[in-house]
PDB file of C-alpha atoms in Angstrom:
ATOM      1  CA  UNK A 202      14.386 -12.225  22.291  1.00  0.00           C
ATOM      2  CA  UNK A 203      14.857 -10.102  19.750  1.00  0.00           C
ATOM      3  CA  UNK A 204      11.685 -10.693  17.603  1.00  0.00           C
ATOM      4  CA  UNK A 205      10.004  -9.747  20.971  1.00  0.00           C
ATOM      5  CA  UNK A 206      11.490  -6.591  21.208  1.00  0.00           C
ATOM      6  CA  UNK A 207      10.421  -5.846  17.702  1.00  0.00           C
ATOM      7  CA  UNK A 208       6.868  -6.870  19.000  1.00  0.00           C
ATOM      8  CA  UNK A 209       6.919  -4.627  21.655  1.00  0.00           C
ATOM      9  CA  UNK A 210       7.973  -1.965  19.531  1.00  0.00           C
ATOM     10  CA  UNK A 211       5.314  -2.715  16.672  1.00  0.00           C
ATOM     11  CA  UNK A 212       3.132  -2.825  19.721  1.00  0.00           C
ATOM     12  CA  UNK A 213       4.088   0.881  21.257  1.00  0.00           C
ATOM     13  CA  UNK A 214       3.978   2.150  18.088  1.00  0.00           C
ATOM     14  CA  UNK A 215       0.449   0.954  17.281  1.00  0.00           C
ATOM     15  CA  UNK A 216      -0.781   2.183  20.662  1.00  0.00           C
ATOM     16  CA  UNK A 217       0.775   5.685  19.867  1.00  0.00           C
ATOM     17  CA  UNK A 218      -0.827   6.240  16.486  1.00  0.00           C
ATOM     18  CA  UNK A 219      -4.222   5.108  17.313  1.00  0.00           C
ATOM     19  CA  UNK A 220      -4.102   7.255  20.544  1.00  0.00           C
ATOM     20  CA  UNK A 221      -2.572  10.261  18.390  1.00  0.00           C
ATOM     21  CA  UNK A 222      -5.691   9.443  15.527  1.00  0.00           C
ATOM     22  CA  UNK A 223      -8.282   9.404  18.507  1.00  0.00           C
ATOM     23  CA  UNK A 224      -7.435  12.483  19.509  1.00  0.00           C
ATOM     24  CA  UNK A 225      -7.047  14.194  15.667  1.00  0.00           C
ATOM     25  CA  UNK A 226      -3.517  14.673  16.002  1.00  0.00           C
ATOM     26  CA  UNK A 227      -3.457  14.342  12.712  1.00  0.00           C
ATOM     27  CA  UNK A 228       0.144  16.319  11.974  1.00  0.00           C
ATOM     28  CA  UNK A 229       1.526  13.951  14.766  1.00  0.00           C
ATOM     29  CA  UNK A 230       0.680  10.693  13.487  1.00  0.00           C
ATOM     30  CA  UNK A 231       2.034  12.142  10.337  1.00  0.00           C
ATOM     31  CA  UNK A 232       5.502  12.990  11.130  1.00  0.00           C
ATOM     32  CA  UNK A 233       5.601   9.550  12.937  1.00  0.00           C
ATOM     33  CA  UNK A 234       4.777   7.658   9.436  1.00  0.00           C
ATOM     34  CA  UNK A 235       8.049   9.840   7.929  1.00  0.00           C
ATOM     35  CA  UNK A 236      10.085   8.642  10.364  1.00  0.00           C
ATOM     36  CA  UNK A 237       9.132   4.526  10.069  1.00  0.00           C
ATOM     37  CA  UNK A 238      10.008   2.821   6.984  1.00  0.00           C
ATOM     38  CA  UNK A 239       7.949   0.988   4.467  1.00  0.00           C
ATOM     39  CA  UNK A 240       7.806  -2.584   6.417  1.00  0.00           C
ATOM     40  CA  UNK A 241       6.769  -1.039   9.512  1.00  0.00           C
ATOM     41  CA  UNK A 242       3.974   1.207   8.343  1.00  0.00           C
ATOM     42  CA  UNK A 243       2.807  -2.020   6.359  1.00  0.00           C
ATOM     43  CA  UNK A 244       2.528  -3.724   9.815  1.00  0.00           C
ATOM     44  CA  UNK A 245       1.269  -0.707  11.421  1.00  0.00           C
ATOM     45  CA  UNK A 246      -1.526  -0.870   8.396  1.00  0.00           C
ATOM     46  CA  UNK A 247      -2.297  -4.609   9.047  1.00  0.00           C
ATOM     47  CA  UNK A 248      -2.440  -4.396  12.693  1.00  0.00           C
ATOM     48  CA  UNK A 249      -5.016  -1.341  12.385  1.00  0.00           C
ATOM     49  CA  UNK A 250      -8.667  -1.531  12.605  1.00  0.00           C
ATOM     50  CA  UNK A 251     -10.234  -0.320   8.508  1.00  0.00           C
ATOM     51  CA  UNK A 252     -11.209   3.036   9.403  1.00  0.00           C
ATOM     52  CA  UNK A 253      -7.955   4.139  11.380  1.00  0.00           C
ATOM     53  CA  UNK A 254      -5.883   2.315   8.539  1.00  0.00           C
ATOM     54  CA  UNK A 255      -7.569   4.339   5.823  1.00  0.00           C
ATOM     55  CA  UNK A 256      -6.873   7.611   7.795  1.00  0.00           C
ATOM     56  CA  UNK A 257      -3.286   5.626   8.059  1.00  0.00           C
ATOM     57  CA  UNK A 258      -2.850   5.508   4.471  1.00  0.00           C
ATOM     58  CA  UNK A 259      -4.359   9.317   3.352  1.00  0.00           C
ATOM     59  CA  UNK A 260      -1.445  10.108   6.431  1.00  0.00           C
ATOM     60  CA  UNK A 261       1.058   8.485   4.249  1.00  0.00           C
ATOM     61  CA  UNK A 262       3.942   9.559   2.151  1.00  0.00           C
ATOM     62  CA  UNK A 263       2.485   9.147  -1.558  1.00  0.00           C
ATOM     63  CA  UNK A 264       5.920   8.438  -2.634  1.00  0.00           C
ATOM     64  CA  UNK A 265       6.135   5.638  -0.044  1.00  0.00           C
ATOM     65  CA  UNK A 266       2.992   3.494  -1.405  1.00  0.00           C
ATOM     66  CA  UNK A 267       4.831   1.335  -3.838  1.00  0.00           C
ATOM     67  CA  UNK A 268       7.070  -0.126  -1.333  1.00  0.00           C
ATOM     68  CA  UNK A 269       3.871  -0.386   1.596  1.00  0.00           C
ATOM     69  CA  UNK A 270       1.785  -2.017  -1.109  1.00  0.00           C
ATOM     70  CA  UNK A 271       4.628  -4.404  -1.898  1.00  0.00           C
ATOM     71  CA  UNK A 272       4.587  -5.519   2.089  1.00  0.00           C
ATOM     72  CA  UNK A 273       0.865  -5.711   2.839  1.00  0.00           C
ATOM     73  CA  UNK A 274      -1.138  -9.086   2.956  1.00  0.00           C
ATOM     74  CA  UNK A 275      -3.840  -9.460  -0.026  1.00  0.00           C
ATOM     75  CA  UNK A 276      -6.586  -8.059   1.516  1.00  0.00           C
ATOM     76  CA  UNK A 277      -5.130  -5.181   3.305  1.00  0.00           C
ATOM     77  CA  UNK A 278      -3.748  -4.420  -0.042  1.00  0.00           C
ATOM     78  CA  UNK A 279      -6.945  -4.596  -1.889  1.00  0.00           C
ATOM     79  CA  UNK A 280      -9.143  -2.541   0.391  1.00  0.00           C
ATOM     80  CA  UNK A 281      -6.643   0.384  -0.179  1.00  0.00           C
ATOM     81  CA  UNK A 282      -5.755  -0.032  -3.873  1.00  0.00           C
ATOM     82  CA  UNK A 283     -10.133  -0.115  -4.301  1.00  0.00           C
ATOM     83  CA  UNK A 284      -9.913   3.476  -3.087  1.00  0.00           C
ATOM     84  CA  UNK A 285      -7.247   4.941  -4.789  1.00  0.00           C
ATOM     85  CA  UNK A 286      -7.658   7.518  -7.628  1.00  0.00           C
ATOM     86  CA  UNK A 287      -6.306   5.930 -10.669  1.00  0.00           C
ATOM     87  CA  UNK A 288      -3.641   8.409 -11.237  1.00  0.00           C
ATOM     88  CA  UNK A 289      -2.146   7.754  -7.424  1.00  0.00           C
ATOM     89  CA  UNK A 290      -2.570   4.185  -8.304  1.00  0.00           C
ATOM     90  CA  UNK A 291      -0.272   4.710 -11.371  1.00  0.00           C
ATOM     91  CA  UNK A 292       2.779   6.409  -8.948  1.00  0.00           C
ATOM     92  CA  UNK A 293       2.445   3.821  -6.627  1.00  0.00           C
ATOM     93  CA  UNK A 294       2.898   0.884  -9.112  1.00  0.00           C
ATOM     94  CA  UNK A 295       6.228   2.737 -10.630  1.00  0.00           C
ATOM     95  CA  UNK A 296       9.267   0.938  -8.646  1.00  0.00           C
ATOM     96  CA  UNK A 297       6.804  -1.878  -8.012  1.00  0.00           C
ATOM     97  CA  UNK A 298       7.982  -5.578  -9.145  1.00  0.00           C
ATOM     98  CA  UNK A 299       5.137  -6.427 -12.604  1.00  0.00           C
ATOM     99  CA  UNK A 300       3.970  -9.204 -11.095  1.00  0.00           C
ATOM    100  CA  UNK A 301       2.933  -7.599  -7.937  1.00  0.00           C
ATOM    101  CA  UNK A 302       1.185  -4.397 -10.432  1.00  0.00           C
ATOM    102  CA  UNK A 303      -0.637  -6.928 -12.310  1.00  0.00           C
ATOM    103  CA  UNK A 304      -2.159  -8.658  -9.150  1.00  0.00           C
ATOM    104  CA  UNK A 305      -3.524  -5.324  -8.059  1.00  0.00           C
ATOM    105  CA  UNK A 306      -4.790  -4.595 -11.023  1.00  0.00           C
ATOM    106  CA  UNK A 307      -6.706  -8.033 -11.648  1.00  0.00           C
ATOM    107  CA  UNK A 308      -8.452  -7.050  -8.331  1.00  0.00           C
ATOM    108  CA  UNK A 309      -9.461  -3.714  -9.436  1.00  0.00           C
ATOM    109  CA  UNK A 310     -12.626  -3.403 -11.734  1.00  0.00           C
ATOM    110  CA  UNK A 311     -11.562  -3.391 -15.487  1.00  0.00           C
ATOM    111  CA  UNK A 312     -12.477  -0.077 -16.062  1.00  0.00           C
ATOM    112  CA  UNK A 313     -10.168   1.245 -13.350  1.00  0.00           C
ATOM    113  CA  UNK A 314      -7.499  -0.839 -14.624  1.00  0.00           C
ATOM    114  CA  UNK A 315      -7.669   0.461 -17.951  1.00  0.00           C
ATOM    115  CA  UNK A 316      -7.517   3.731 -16.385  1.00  0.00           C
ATOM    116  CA  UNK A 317      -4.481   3.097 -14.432  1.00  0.00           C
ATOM    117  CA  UNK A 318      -2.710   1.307 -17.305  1.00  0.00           C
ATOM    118  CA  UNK A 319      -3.388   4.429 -19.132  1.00  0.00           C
ATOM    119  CA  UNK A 320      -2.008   6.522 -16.656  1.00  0.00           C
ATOM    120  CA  UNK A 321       1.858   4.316 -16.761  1.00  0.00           C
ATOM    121  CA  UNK A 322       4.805   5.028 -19.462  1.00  0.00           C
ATOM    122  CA  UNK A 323       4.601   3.017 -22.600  1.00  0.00           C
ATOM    123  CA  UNK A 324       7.449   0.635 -21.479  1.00  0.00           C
ATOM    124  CA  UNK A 325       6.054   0.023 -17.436  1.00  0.00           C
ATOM    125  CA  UNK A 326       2.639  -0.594 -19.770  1.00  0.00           C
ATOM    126  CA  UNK A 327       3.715  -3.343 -22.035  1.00  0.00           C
ATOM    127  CA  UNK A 328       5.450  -5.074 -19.129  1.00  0.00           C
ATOM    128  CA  UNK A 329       1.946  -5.064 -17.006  1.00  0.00           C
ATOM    129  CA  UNK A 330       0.355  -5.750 -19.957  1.00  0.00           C
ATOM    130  CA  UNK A 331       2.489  -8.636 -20.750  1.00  0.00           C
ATOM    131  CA  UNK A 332       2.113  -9.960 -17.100  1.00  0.00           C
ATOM    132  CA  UNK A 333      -1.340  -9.808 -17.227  1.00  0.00           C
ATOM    133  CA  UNK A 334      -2.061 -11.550 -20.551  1.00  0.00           C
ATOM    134  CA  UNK A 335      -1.127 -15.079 -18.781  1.00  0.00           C
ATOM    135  CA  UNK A 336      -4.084 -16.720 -16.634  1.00  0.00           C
ATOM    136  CA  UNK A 337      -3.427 -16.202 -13.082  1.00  0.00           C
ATOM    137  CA  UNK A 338      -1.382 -17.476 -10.882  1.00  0.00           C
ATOM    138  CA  UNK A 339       1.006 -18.729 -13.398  1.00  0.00           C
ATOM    139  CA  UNK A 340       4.924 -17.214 -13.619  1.00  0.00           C
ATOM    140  CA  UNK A 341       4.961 -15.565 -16.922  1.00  0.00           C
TER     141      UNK A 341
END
């Protein structure tokens, strides 16, 4: 009963932000993103269609995109992370788990990773850099 409720909700809420980004109520959907937390903007993000999820995510709290990213499915994920600057990329990975940085940054080019790795303190850096010098898919 209750995961239905949460449905319905999820469900409402989707309705109401794709209605709001129809109409360019652009400050609306906004203020609605503050008030949800990271989870349920990650669901909102899944259950969008690609162009209203990338207006979705420009809508979003930058200080919010660690936590989102560390939600989303894989390919959700990537088709954000693919167009984020390099220095947003960098903020977003901060109170991210290294495991879950280094997978983003395998899918990124290796010229944007560089970029991004450059972008991180020297101790987040070594840590990424660590993670990502075992193969994939391996706990290191």
């Amino acid at each position: 009963m209750a995961e239905q409720i949460e449905f319905d909700q999820a469900h409402q809420a989707l309705q109401e932000v794709t209605e709001a980004l129809e109409n360019g109520r652009f400050v609306h959907v906004r203020r609605q993103l503050q008030d949800m937390e990271p989870e349920d903007i990650a669901h909102l993000l899944e259950a969008s269609p690609r162009k209203s999820r990338e207006v979705l995510w420009q809508l979003t709290d930058p200080e919010d995109y660690g936590e989102i990213l560390d939600e989303l499915n894989e390919d959700v994920k990537d088709s954000l992370v693919s167009k984020m600057a390099p220095e947003a990329l960098a903020e977003a990975t901060e109170g991210m788990d290294t495991d879950d940085v280094a997978y983003v940054l395998r899918s990124l080019p290796d010229d944007v990773s560089r970029e991004v790795l450059s972008q991180m303190d020297s101790a987040d850096r070594l840590r990424v850099e660590t993670a990502l010098s075992y193969p994939e898919d391996t706990a290191g």
